[in-house]
XYZ file of C-alpha atoms in Angstrom:
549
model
C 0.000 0.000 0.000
C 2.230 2.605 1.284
C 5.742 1.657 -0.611
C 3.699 2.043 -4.037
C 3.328 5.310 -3.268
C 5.886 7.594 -4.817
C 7.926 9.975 -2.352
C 5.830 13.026 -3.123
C 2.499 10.848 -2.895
C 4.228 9.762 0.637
C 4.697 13.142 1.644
C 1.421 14.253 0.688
C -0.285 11.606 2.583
C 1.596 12.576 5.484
C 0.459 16.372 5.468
C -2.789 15.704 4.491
C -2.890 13.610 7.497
C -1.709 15.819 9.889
C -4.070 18.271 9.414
C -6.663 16.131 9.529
C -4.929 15.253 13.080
C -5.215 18.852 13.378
C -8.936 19.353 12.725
C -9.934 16.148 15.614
C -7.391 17.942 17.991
C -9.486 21.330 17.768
C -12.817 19.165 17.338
C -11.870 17.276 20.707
C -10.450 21.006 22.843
C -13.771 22.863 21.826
C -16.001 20.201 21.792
C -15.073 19.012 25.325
C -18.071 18.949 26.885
C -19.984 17.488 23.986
C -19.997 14.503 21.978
C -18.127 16.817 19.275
C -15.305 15.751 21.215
C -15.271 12.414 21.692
C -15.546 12.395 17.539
C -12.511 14.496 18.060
C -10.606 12.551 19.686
C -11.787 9.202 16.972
C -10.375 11.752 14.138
C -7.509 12.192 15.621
C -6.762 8.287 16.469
C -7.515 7.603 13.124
C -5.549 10.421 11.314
C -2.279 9.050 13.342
C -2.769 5.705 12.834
C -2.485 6.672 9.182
C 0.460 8.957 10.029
C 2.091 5.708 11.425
C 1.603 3.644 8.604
C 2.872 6.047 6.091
C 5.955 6.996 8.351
C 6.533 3.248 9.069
C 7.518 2.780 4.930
C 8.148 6.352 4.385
C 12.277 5.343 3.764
C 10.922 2.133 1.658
C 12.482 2.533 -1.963
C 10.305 4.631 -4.403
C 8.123 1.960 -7.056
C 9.707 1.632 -10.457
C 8.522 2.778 -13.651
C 7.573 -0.596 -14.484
C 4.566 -0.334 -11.963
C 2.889 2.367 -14.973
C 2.320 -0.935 -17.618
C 0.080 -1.940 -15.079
C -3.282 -1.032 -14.216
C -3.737 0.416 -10.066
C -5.454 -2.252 -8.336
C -4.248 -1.980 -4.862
C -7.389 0.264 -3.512
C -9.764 -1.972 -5.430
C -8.317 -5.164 -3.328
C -8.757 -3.010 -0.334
C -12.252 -2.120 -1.086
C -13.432 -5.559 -1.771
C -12.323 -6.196 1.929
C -13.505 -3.422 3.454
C -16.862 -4.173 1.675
C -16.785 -7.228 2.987
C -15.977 -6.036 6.825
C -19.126 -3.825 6.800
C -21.272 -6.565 5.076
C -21.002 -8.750 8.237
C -20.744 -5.876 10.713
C -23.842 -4.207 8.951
C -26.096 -7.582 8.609
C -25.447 -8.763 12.295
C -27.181 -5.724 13.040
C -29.887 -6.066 10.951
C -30.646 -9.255 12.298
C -30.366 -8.183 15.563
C -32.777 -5.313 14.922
C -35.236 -7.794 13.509
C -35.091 -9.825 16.458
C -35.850 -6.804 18.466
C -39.223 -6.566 17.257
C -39.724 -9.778 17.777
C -38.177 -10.298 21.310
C -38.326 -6.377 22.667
C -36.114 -7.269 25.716
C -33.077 -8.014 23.709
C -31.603 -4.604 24.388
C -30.087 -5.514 27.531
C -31.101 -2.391 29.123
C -28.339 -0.777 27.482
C -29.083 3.000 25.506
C -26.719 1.894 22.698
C -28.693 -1.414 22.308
C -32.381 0.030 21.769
C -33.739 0.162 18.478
C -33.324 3.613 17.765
C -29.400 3.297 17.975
C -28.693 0.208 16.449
C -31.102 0.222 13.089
C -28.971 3.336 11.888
C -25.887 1.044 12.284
C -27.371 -1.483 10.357
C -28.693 0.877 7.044
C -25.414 2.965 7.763
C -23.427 -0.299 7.512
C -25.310 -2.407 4.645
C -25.960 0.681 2.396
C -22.413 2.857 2.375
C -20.356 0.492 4.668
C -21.026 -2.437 2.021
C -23.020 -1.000 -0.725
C -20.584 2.027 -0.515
C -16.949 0.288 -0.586
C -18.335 -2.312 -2.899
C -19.110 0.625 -5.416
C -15.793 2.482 -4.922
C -13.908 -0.698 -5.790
C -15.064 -1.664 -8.582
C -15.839 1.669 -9.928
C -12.212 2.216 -9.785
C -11.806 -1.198 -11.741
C -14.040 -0.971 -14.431
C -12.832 2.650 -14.960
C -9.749 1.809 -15.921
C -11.008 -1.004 -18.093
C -13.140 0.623 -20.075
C -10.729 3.678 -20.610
C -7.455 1.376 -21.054
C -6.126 4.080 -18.681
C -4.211 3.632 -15.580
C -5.971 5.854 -12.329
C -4.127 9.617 -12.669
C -2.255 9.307 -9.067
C -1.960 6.714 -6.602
C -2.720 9.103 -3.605
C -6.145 10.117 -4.525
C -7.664 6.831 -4.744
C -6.298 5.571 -1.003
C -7.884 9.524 -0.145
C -11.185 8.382 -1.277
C -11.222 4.872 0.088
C -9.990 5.673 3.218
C -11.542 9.072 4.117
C -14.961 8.069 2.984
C -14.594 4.732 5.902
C -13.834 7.518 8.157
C -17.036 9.068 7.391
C -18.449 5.515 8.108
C -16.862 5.018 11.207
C -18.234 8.618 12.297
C -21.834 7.991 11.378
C -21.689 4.893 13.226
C -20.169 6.027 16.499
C -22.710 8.756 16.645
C -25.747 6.601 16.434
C -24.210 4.300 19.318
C -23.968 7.559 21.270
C -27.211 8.798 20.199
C -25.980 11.644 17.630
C -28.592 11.626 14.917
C -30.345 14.391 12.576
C -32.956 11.962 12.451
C -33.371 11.860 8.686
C -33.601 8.547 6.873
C -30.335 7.804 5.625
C -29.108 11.107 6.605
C -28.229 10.562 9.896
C -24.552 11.682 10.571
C -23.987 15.160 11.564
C -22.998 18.679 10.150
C -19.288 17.883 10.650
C -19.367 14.086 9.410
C -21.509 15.629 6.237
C -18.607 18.168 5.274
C -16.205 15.831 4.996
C -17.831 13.444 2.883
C -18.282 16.514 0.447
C -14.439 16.636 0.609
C -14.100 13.131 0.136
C -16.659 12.216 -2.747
C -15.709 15.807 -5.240
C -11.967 14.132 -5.253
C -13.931 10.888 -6.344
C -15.554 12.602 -8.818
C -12.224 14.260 -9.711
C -10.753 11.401 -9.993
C -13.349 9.905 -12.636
C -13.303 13.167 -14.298
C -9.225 12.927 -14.681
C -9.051 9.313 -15.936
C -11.619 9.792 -18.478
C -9.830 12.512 -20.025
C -6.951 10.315 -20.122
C -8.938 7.782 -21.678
C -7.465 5.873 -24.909
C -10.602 4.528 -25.982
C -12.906 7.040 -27.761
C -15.932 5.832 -26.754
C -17.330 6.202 -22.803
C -18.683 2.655 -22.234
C -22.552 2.929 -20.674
C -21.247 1.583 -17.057
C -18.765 4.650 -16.809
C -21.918 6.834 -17.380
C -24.170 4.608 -14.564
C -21.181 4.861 -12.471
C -20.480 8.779 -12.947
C -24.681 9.837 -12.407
C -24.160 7.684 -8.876
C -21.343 10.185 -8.175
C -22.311 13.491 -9.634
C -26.033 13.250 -7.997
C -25.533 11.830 -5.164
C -22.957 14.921 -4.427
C -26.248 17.103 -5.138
C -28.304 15.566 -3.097
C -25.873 15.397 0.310
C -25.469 18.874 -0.288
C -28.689 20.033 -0.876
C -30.353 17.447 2.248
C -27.679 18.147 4.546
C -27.957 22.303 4.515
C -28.084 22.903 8.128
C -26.899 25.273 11.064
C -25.033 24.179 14.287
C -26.100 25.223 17.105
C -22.241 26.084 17.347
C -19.005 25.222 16.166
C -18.352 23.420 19.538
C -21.553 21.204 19.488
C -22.187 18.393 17.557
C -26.294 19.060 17.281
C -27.462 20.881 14.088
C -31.065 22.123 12.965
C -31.760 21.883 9.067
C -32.084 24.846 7.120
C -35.792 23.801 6.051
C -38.979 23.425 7.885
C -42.301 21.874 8.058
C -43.670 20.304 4.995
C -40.172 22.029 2.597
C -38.295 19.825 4.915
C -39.931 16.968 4.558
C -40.136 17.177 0.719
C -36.554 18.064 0.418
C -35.671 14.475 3.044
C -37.794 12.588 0.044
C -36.518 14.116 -2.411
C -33.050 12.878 -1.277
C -34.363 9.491 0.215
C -35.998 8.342 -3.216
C -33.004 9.380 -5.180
C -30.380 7.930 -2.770
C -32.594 5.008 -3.704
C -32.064 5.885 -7.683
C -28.974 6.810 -7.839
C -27.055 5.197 -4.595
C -28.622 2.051 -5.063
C -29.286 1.498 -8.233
C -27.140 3.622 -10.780
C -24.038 2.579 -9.397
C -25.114 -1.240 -9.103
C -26.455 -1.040 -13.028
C -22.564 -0.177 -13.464
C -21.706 -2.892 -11.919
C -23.816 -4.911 -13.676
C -23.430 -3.610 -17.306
C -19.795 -4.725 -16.707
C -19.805 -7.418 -14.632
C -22.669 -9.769 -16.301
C -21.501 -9.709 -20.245
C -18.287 -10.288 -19.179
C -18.749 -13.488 -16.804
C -21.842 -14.654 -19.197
C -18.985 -14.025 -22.524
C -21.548 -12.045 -24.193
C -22.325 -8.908 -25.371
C -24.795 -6.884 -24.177
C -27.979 -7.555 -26.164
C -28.812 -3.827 -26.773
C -26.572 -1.137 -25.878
C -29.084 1.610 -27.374
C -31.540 -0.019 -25.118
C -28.624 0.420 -21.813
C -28.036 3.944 -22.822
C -31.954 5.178 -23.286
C -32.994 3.782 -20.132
C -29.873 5.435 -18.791
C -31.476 8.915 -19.452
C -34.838 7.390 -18.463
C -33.606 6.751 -15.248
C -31.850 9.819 -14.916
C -34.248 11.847 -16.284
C -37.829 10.577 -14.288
C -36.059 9.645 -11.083
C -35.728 13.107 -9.650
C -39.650 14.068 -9.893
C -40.573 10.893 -7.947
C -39.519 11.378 -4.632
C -43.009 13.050 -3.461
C -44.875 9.635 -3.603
C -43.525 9.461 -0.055
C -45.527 12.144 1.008
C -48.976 11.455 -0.235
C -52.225 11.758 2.019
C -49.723 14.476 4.160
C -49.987 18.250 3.965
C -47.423 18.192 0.727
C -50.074 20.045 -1.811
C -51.961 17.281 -4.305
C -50.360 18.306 -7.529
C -47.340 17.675 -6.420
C -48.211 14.168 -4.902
C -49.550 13.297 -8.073
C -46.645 14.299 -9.937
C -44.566 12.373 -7.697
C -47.187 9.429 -8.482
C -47.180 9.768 -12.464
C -44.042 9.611 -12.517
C -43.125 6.786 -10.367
C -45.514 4.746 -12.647
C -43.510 5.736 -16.077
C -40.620 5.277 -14.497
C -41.240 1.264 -15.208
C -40.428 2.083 -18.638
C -36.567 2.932 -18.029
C -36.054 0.554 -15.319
C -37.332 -2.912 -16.913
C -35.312 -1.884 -20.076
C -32.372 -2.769 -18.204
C -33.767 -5.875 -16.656
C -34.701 -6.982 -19.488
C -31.645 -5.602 -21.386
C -29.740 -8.072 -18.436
C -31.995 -11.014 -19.193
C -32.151 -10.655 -22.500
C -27.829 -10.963 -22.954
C -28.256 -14.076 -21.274
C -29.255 -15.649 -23.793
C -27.689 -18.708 -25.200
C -25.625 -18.446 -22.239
C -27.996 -20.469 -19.956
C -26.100 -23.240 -19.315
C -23.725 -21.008 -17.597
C -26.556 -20.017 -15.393
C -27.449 -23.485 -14.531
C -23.474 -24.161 -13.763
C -22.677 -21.118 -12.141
C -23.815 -19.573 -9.349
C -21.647 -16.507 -9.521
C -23.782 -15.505 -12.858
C -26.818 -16.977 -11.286
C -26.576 -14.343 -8.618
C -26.646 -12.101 -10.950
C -29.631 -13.551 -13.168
C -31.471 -13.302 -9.972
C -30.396 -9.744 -9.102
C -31.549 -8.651 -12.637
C -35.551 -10.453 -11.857
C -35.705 -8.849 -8.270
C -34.747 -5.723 -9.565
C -37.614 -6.322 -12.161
C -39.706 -6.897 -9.493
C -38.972 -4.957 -7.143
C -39.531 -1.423 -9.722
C -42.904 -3.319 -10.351
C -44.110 -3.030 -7.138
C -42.199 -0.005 -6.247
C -44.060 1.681 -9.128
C -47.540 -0.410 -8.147
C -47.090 1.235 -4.596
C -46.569 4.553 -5.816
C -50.125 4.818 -6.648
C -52.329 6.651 -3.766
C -54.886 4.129 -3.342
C -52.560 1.263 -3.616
C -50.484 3.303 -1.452
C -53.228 4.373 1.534
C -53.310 0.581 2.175
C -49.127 -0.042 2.119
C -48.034 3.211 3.389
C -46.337 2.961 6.948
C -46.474 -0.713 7.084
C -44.538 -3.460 6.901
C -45.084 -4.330 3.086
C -42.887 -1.088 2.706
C -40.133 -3.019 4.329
C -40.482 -6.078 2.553
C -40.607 -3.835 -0.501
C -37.141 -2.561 0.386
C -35.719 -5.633 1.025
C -36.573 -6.950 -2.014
C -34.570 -4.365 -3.497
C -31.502 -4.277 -0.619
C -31.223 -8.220 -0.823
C -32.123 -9.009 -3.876
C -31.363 -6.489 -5.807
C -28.412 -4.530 -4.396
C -26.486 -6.972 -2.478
C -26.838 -10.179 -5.446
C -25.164 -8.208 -7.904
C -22.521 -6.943 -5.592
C -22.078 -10.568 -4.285
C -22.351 -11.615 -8.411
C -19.669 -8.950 -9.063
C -17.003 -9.590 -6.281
C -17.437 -13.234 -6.749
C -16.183 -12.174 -10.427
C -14.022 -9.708 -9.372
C -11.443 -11.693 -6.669
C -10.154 -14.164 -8.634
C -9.192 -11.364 -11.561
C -7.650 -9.019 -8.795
C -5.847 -12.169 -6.711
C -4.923 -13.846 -10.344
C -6.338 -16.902 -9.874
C -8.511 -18.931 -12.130
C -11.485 -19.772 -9.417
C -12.838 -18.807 -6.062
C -10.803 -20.992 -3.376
C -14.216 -22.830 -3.091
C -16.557 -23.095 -6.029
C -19.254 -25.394 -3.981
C -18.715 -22.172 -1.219
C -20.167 -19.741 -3.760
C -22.942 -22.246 -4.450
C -23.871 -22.758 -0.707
C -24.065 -18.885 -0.393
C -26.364 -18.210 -3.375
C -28.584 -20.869 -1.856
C -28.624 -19.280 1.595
C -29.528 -15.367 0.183
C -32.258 -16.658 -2.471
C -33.978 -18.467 0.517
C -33.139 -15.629 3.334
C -34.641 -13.221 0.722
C -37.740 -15.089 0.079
C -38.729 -15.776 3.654
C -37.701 -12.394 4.406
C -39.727 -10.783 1.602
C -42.626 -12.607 1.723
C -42.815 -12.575 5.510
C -42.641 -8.751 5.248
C -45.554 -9.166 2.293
C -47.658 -11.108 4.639
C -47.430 -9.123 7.504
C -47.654 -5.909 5.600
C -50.972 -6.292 4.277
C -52.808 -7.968 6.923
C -51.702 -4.532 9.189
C -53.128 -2.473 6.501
C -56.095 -4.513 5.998
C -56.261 -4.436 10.395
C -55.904 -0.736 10.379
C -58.658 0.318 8.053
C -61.601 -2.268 9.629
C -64.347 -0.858 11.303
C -66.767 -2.494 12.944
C -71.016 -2.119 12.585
C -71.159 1.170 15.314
C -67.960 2.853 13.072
C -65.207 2.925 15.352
C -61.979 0.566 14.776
C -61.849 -2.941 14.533
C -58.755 -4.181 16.098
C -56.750 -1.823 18.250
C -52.522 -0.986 17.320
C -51.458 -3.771 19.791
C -53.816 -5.966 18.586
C -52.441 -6.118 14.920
C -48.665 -6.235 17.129
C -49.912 -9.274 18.665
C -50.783 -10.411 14.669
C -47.451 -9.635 13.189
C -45.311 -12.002 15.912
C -45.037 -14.858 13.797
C -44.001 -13.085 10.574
C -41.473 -10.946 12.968
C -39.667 -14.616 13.947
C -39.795 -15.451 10.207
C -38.183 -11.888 9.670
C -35.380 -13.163 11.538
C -34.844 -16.481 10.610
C -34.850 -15.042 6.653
C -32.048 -12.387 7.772
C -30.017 -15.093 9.552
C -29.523 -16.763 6.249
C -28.646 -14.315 4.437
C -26.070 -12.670 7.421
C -25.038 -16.665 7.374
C -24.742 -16.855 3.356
C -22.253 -13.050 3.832
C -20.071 -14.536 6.379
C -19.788 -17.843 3.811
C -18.704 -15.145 1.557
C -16.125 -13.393 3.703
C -14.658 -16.434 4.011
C -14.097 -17.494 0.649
C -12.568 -14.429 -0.322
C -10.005 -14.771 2.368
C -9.266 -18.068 1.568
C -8.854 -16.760 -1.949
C -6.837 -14.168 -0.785
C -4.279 -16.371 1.377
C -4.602 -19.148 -1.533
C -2.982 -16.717 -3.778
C -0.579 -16.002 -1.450
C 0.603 -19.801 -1.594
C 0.932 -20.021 -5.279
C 1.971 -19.003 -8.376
C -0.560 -16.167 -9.768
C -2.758 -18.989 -12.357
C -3.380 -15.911 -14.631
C -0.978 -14.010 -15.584
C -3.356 -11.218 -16.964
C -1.239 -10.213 -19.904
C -3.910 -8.537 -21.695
C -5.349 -7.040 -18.868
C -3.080 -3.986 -19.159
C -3.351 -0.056 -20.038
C -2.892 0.729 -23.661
C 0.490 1.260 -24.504
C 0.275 5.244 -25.024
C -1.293 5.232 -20.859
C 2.688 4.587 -19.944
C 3.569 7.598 -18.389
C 3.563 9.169 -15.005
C 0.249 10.336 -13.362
C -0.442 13.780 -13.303
């Protein structure tokens, strides 16, 4: 890591370091009396740990020239692990949060333990612990790919990877303590938010640079998924996150929007973190990842590109179908709904676009799980637009609206969406970085694609279940006009589907720790031997062999 840094990358690292040092010093001597400073003081750990590392090579001989023939892989690697890290960290919470509801006095009678604290670790940690490093890594790989151009520094990407787990380790040390801005999926604070901004316009700097540098005329369609993730996910931090501390000493902040604006600007960001978080920079992945493990071509790349736009394009207006039957004015709840409903159009072009390049490549299906989890990510992402459009609509939605078919609804996307292709993609992806011709166990791979497809259907269809009987509770009314069944009454309903809740997000916790395993074993198996591939057209074009800029 460190010694293929260049001096001048080494000594950059090392000032850029120290004043981040700098900043968790003055965040831990003025914000001594509030949780500010106990994020101080994890800034400052962090920022000298790194100062260690560097210093501990700093005298290591500078990398040859040689190391420009070759593409940068060293923060993908990294980023495959990290991904990895948060997977299990992020899914042991999730299951633990699902077991919550079903067994209330898990918490210990601990703060940190309640369910306020802990699900904000577990959507923290599954969406940008996992979801997050996962894109970064192979972002960075299938840039350079694409553009048969080597990444334009080595310090930049390390800046990226590492800074933006810093922002991960922040958001999820505040919710332990109780720091929140209570916003769905916006939870880390005014300090933890600027960085990020810091962290993710060098990412997009970086993209920007190594397209320039590109030797292939042509921007393949996964740099332009990958690159709308980036770019509008930037706009939508900054826009979501506008707030005032109550000083620069206190960790608290209020937003700079109230009442009903507020609320439309959270949705607004929540339904496009959705677009463009989770699915964008996955349809990257994908776009890459599938044609090349299936060895086939995409079957329409006009069809890839228009629902590109169409996804781009109708995404942003949908957010208000959040909001309807609340005091958000009608027209623009039904905008919010019309558009949800056309936005089908765009997004089952590229399921089908997915579905439709497997063809004459189903035997490969049948034989491989690592493009079978990907042949199922492409249906549940089918699905899950379906019924994400289907809900959209108001009277569909006054029945699904605040229960938990909403949930099942989003896990149908998280699990088998979001996290299939990324497990589809790294399964591709480690033997390529760690040159070796397999996973260290094929019949691994197979036992984890068998544990998420069933953790995801008893999870989904629990969540279903349960969803639509609370609806169906909360709306009955009996002969005199007053309610039916009382809140705790349709509680006392949803106990069995709450245990099945659980036992479907034990499998799939058990199928990512399968996973984590494998890869390590891949990892140290490479290690042992020989690299299997020796990747000798898996290099920059010739003209990319010169020094970064």
């Amino acid at each position: 890591m460190v010694s293929g840094l260049t001096v001048s990358e080494r000594r950059l690292a090392l000032v850029v370091s120290g004043l981040l040092a700098v900043c968790g010093l003055a965040m831990a001597v003025v914000g001594r009396n509030d949780l500010l400073g106990t994020h101080g003081f994890v800034v400052l750990a962090f920022s000298l740990g790194i100062i260690a590392l560097v210093a501990s090579r700093y005298l290591d001989p500078e990398p040859s020239e040689e190391r420009l023939s070759h593409y940068y892989d060293e923060p993908t690697k990294v980023g495959i692990v990290l991904a990895m890290v948060w997977a299990v960290v992020g899914m042991f919470f999730g299951v633990w949060v699902a077991a919550l509801l079903a067994w209330p006095d898990l918490t210990f009678d601990a703060a940190w333990a309640s369910f306020g604290r802990i699900r904000p670790v577990h959507t923290s940690g599954v969406i940008f612990g996992f979801g997050g490093n996962a894109l970064i890594a192979t972002s960075f790989h299938v840039l350079q790919r694409t553009t048969r151009a080597r990444l334009p520094d080595q310090f930049s990407p390390w800046f990226v990877l590492i800074g933006y787990n810093l922002f991960c380790v922040l958001a999820a040390s505040g919710y332990f303590m109780g720091l929140t801005q209570s916003k769905e999926y916006a939870e880390p604070e005014w300090y933890a938010d600027l960085w990020l901004v810091i962290v993710w316009v060098v990412y997009f700097l970086i993209y920007i640079r190594t397209l320039q540098r590109r030797k292939e005329p042509h921007i393949y369609v996964a740099n332009w998924y990958y690159m709308a993730f980036i770019l509008v996910v930037a706009i939508l931090h900054i826009v979501n996150n506008l707030a005032v501390p109550v000083s620069l000493g206190h960790a608290k902040s209020y937003s700079l929007f109230s009442g009903v604006q507020d609320a439309m600007t959270q949705w607004w960001y929540g339904h496009n973190a959705v677009a463009f978080f989770l699915t964008a920079g996955f349809l990257g992945m994908m776009y890459y990842y599938l044609p090349k493990r299936a060895g086939r071509p995409i079957f329409s790349y006009r069809l890839s590109i228009i629902s590109f736009w169409g996804i781009t394009f109708m995404y942003m207006w949908a957010g208000s179908h959040h909001l309807h039957y609340t005091a958000l004015p009608q027209w623009v709840q039904t905008l919010g709904m019309t558009f949800s409903v056309v936005l089908l159009v765009p997004s089952w072009a590229s399921a089908g676009n997915a579905l439709a390049t497997l063809n004459g490549a189903w035997h490969k299906v049948r034989d491989d799980a690592t493009l079978r989890f990907m042949m199922v990510a492409a249906v549940f992402y089918g699905l899950s637009t379906f019924e994400g459009s289907f809900m959209a609509i108001r009277a569909v939605n006054s029945l699904s609206h605040y229960t938990d078919w909403t949930v099942g609804h989003v896990h149908a996307g998280a699990l088998g969406w979001v996290a299939m292709i990324t497990f589809g993609s790294l399964y591709a992806l480690v033997p390529w970085m760690w040159k070796q011709e397999r996973m260290y166990s094929p019949a691994l791979v197979e036992v984890h694609f068998w544990l998420a497809l069933t953790g995801t259907i008893i999870y989904v269809f629990a969540m279903w279940n349960s969803g639509i009987i609370q609806g169906l509770m909360w709306r009955t009314y009996n002969d005199s006009g007053t309610l039916a069944y009382s809140f705790i009454d349709s509680l006392v309903a949803m106990h069995p589907y709450y245990i099945a809740r659980t036992v479907g997000g034990l499998l799939f916790f058990a199928g990512a720790v399968v996973a984590s395993y494998n890869i390590w074993m891949t990892i140290r198996m490479s290690r042992r031997a020989e690299p299997a591939v020796q990747g000798a057209a898996d290099m920059p074009a010739a003209v990319a062999i010169v020094p970064g800029e």
